[in-house]
mmCIF file of C-alpha atoms in Angstrom:
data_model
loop_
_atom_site.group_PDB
_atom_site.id
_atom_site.type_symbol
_atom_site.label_atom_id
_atom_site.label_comp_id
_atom_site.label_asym_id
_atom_site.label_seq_id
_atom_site.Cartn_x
_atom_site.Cartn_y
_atom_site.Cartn_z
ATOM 1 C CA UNK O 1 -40.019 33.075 -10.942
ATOM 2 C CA UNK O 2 -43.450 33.825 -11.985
ATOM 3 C CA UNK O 3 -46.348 31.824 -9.463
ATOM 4 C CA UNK O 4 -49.653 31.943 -9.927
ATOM 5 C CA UNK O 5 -52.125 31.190 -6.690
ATOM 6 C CA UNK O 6 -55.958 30.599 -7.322
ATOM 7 C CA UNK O 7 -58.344 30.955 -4.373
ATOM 8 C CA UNK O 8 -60.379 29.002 -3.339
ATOM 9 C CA UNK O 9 -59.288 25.616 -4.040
ATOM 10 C CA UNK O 10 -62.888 24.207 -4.198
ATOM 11 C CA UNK O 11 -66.498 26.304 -3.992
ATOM 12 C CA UNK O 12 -69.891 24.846 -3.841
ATOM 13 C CA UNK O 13 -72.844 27.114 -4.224
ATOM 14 C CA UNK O 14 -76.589 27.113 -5.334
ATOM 15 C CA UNK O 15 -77.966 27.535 -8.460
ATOM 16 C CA UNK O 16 -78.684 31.063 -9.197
ATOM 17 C CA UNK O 17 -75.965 32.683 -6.942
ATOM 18 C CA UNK O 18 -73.099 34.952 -8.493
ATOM 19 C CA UNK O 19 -69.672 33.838 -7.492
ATOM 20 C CA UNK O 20 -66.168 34.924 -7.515
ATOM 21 C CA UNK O 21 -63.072 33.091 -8.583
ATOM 22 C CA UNK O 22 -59.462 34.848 -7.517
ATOM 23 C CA UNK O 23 -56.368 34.496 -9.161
ATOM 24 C CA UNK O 24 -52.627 36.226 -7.810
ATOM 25 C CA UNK O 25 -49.568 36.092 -9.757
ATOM 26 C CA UNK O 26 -46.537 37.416 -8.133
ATOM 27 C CA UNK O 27 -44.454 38.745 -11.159
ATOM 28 C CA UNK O 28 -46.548 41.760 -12.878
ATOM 29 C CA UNK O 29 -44.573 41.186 -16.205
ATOM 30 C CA UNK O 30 -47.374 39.362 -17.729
ATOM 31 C CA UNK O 31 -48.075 40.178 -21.744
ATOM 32 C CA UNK O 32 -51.634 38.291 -21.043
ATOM 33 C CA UNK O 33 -53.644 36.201 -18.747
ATOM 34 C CA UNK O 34 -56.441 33.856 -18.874
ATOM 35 C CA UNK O 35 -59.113 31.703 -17.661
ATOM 36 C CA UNK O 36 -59.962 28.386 -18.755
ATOM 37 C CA UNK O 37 -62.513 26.239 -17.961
ATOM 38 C CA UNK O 38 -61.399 22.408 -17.626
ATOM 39 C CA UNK O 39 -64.257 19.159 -17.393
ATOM 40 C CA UNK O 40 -63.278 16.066 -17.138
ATOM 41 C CA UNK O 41 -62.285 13.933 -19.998
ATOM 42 C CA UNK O 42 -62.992 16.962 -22.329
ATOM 43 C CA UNK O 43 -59.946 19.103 -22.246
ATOM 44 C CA UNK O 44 -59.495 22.637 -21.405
ATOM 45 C CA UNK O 45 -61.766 25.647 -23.117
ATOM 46 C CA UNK O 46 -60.036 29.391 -22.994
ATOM 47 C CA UNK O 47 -62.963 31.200 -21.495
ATOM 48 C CA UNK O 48 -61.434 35.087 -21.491
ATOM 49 C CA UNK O 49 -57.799 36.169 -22.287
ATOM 50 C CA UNK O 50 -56.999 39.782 -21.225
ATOM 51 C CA UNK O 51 -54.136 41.369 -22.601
ATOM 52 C CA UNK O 52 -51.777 43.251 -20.131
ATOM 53 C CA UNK O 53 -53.345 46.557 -21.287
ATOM 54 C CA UNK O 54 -56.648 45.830 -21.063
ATOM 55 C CA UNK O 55 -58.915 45.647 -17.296
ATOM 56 C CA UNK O 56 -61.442 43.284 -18.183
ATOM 57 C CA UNK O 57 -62.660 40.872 -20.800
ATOM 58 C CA UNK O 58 -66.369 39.789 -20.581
ATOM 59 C CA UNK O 59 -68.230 37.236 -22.476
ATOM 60 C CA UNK O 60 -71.997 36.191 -21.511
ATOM 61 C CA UNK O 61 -72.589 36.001 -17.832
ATOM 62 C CA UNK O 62 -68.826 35.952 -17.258
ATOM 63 C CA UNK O 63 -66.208 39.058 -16.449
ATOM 64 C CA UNK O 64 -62.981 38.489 -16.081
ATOM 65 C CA UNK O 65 -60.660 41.566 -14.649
ATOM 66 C CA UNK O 66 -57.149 42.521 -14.237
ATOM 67 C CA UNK O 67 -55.110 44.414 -11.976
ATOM 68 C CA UNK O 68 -52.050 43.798 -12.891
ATOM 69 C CA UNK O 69 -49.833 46.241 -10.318
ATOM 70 C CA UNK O 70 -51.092 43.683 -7.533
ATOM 71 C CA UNK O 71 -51.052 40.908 -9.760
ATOM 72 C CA UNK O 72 -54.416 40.100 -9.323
ATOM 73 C CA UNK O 73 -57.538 38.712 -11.753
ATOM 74 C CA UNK O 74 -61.412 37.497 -10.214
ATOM 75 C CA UNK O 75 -63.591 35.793 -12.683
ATOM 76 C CA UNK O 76 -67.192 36.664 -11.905
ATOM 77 C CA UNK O 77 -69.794 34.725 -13.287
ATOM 78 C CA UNK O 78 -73.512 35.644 -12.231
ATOM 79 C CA UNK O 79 -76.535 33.615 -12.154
ATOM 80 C CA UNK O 80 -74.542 30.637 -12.064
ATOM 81 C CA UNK O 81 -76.174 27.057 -13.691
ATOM 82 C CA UNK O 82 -75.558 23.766 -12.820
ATOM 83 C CA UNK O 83 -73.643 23.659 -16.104
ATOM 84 C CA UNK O 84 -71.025 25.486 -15.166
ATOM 85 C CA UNK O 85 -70.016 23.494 -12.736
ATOM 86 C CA UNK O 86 -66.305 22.436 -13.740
ATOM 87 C CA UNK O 87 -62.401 23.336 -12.931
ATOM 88 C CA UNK O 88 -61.743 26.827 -13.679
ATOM 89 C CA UNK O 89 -57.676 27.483 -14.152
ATOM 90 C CA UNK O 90 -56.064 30.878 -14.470
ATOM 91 C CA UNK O 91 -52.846 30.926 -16.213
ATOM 92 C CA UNK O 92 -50.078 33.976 -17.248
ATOM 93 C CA UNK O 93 -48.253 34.457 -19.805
ATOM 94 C CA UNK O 94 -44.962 35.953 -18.828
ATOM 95 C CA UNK O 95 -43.845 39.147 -20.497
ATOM 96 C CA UNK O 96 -40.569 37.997 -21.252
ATOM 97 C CA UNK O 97 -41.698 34.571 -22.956
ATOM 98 C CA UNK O 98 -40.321 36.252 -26.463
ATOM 99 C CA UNK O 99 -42.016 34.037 -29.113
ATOM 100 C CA UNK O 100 -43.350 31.422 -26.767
ATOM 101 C CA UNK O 101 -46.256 31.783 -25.620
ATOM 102 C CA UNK O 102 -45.557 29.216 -23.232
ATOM 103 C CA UNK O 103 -48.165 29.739 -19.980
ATOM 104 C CA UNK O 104 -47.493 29.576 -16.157
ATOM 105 C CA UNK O 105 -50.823 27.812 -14.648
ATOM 106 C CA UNK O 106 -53.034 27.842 -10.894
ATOM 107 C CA UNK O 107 -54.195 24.997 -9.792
ATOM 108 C CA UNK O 108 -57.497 25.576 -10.628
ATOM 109 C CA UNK O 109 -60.673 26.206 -8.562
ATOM 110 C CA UNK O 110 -63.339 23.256 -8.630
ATOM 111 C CA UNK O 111 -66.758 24.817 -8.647
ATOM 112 C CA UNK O 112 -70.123 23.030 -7.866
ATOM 113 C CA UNK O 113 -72.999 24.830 -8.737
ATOM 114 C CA UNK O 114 -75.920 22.058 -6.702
ATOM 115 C CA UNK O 115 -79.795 22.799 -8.148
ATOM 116 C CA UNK D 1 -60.752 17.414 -37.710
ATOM 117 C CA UNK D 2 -62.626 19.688 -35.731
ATOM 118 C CA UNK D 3 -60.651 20.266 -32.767
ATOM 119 C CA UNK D 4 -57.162 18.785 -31.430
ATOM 120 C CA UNK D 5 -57.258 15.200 -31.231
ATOM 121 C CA UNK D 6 -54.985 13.062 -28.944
ATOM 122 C CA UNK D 7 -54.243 9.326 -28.825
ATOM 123 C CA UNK D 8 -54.446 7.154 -27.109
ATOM 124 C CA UNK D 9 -57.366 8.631 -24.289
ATOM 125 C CA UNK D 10 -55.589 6.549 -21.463
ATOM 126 C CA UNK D 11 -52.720 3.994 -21.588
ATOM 127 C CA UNK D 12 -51.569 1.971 -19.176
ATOM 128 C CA UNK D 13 -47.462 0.976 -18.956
ATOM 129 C CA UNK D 14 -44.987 -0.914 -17.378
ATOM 130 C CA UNK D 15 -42.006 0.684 -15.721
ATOM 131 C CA UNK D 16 -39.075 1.263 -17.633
ATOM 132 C CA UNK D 17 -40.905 0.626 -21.205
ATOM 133 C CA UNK D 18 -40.467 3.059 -23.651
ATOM 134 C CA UNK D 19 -44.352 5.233 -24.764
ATOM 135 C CA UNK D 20 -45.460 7.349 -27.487
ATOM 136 C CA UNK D 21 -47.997 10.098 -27.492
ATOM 137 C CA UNK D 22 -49.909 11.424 -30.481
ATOM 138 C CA UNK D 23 -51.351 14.800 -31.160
ATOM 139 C CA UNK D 24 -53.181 15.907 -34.042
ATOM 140 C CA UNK D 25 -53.795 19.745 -34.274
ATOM 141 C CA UNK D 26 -56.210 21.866 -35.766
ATOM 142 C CA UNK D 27 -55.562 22.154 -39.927
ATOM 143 C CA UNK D 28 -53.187 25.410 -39.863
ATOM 144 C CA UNK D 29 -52.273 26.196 -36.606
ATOM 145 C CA UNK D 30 -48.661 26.531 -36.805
ATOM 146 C CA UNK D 31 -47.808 26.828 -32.768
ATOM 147 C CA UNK D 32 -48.110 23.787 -30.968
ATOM 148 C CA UNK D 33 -47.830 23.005 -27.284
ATOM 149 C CA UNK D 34 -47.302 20.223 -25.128
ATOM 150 C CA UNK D 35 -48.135 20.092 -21.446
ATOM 151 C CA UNK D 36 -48.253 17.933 -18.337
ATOM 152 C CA UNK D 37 -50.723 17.895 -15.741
ATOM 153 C CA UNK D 38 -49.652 15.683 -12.598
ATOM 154 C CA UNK D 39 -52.188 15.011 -9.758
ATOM 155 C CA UNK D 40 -52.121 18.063 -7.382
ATOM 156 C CA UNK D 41 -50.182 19.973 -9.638
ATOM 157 C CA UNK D 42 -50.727 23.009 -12.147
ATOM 158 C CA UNK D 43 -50.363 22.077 -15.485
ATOM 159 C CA UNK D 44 -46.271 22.096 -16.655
ATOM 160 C CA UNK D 45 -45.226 23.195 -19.862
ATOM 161 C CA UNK D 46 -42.681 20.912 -21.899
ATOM 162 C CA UNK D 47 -42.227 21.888 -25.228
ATOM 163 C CA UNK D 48 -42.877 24.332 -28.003
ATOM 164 C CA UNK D 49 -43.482 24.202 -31.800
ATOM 165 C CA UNK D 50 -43.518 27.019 -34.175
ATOM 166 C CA UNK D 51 -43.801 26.679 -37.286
ATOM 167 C CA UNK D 52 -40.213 25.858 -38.842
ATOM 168 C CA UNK D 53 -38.358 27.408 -35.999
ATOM 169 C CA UNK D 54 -36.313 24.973 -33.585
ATOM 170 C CA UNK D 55 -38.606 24.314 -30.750
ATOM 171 C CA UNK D 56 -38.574 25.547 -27.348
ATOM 172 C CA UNK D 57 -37.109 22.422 -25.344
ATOM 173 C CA UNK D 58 -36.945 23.686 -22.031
ATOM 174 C CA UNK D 59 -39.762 22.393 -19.897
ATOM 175 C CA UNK D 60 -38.853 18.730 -20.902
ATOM 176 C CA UNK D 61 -37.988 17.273 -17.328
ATOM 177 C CA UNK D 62 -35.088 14.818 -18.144
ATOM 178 C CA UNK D 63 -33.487 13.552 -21.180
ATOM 179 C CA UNK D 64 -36.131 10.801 -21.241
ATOM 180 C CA UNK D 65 -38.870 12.882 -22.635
ATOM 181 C CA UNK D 66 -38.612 13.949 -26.332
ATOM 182 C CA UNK D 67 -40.921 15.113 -28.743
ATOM 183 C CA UNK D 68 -41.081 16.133 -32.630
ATOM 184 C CA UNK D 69 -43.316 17.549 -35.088
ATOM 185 C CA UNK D 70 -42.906 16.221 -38.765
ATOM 186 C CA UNK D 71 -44.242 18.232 -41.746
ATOM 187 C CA UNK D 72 -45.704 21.501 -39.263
ATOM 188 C CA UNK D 73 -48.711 18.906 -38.453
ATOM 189 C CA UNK D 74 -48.547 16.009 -36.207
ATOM 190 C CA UNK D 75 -46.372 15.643 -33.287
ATOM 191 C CA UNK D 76 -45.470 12.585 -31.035
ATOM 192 C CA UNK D 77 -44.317 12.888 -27.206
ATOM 193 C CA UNK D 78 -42.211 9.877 -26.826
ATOM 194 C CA UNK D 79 -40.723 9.059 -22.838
ATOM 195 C CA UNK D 80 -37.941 6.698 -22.568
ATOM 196 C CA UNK D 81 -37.875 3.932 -19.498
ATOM 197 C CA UNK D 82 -41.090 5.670 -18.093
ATOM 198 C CA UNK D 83 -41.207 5.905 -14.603
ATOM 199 C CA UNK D 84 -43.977 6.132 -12.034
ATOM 200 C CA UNK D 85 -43.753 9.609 -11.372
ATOM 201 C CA UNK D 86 -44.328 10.004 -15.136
ATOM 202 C CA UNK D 87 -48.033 9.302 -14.345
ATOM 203 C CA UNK D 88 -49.915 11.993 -15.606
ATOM 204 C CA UNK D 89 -52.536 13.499 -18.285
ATOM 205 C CA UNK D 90 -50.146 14.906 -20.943
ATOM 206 C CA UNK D 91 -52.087 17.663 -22.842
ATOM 207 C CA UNK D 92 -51.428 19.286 -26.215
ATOM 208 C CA UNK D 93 -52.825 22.543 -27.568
ATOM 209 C CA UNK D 94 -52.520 24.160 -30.952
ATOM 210 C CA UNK D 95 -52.866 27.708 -32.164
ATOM 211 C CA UNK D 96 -53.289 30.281 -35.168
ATOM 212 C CA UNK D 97 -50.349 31.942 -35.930
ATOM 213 C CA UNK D 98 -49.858 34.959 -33.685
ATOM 214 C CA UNK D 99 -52.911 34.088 -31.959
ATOM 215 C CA UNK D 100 -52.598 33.070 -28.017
ATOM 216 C CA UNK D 101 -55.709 31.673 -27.524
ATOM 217 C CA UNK D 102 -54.965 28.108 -27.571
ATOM 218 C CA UNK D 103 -57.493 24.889 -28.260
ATOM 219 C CA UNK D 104 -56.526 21.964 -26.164
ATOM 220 C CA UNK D 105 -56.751 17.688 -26.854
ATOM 221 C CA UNK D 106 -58.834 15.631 -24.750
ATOM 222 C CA UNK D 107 -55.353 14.710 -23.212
ATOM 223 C CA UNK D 108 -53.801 11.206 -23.077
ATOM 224 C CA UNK D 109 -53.852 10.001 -19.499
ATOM 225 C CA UNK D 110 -50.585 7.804 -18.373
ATOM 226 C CA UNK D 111 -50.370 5.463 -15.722
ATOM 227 C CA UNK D 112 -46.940 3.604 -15.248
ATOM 228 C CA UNK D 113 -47.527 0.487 -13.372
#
């Protein structure tokens, strides 16, 4: 049964610093993973999705990578903002979902980025 | 619209009454997705809609929790005799056909009183 672990929980940093958010899955089937970003009352937003081919997806200041033999992914994002602060969740999709692309979820890490 | 919308934002119930959830998803996205997210917890998948195919049913926790989609467009989450461990913010998300990046609803959150 596919798990997915994100580390750390919470993280509370300065402005300016560059950070990294971990995510472990423990079934390397995956056909993709990615990060979202969650605020509250607002939804989720799909920030990167990297296919099970591919090492890394990035998009402004964020780089999402994948090692998918150890079932491992780290967002990076540098020069954080206080805007970014929010609940970043990793989730899998399993390689033997078939049609659905039904995804297995972390628990998120809650980041503070303090001015 | 714009984006997926989902009513109502929050509602408030009584134990053992029945609820219905509403989403609305993006104009031609044929997958559609519901989800749970309970305190503490990841978020749960419960369902699956594509396009004319039968839906993917098996993430619905008990036979109290049902869902349709009528015409490919709007779909209702409807739990029977809600219970307190129902609580939760029940998400949907829509997507493009053959696309997996999904756009998520504001969610509905449900409190069962």
């Amino acid at each position: 049964k596919q798990e997915v672990t994100q580390i750390p929980a919470a993280l509370s940093v300065p402005e300016g610093e560059n950070l990294v958010l971990n995510c472990s899955f423990t079934d390397s089937a995956i056909y993709n993973l990615q990060w979202f970003r969650q605020d509250p009352g607002k939804g989720l937003t799909s920030l990167l999705l990297i296919q099970s081919s591919q090492r890394e997806q990035t998009s402004g200041r964020l780089n999402a990578s994948l090692d998918k033999s150890s079932g491992r992914s780290t967002l990076y994002i540098a020069a954080s903002q206080p805007g970014d602060s929010a609940t970043y969740l990793c989730a899998v999709r399993p390689g033997n979902a078939g049609n659905n692309r039904k995804l297995i979820w972390g628990l998120g890490t809650s980041l503070a980025v303090n001015p | 619209g714009a984006g997926v919308s989902q009513s109502p934002s929050n509602k408030v119930t009584e134990k053992g009454k029945d609820v219905e959830l509403r989403c609305d998803p993006i104009s031609g996205h044929t997958a559609l997705y519901w989800y749970r997210q309970s305190l503490g917890q990841g978020l749960e998948f419960l369902i699956y809609f594509q396009g004319n195919s039968a839906p993917d049913k098996s993430g619905l926790p008990s036979d109290r929790f049902s869902a349709e989609r009528t015409g490919g467009s709007v779909s209702t989450l409807t739990i029977q005799r809600t219970q307190q461990e129902d609580s939760a913010v029940y998400l949907c998300a829509s997507s493009r056909p053959g696309v997996d990046v999904a756009f998520f609803g504001q969610g509905t959150r449900l409190t069962v009183v």
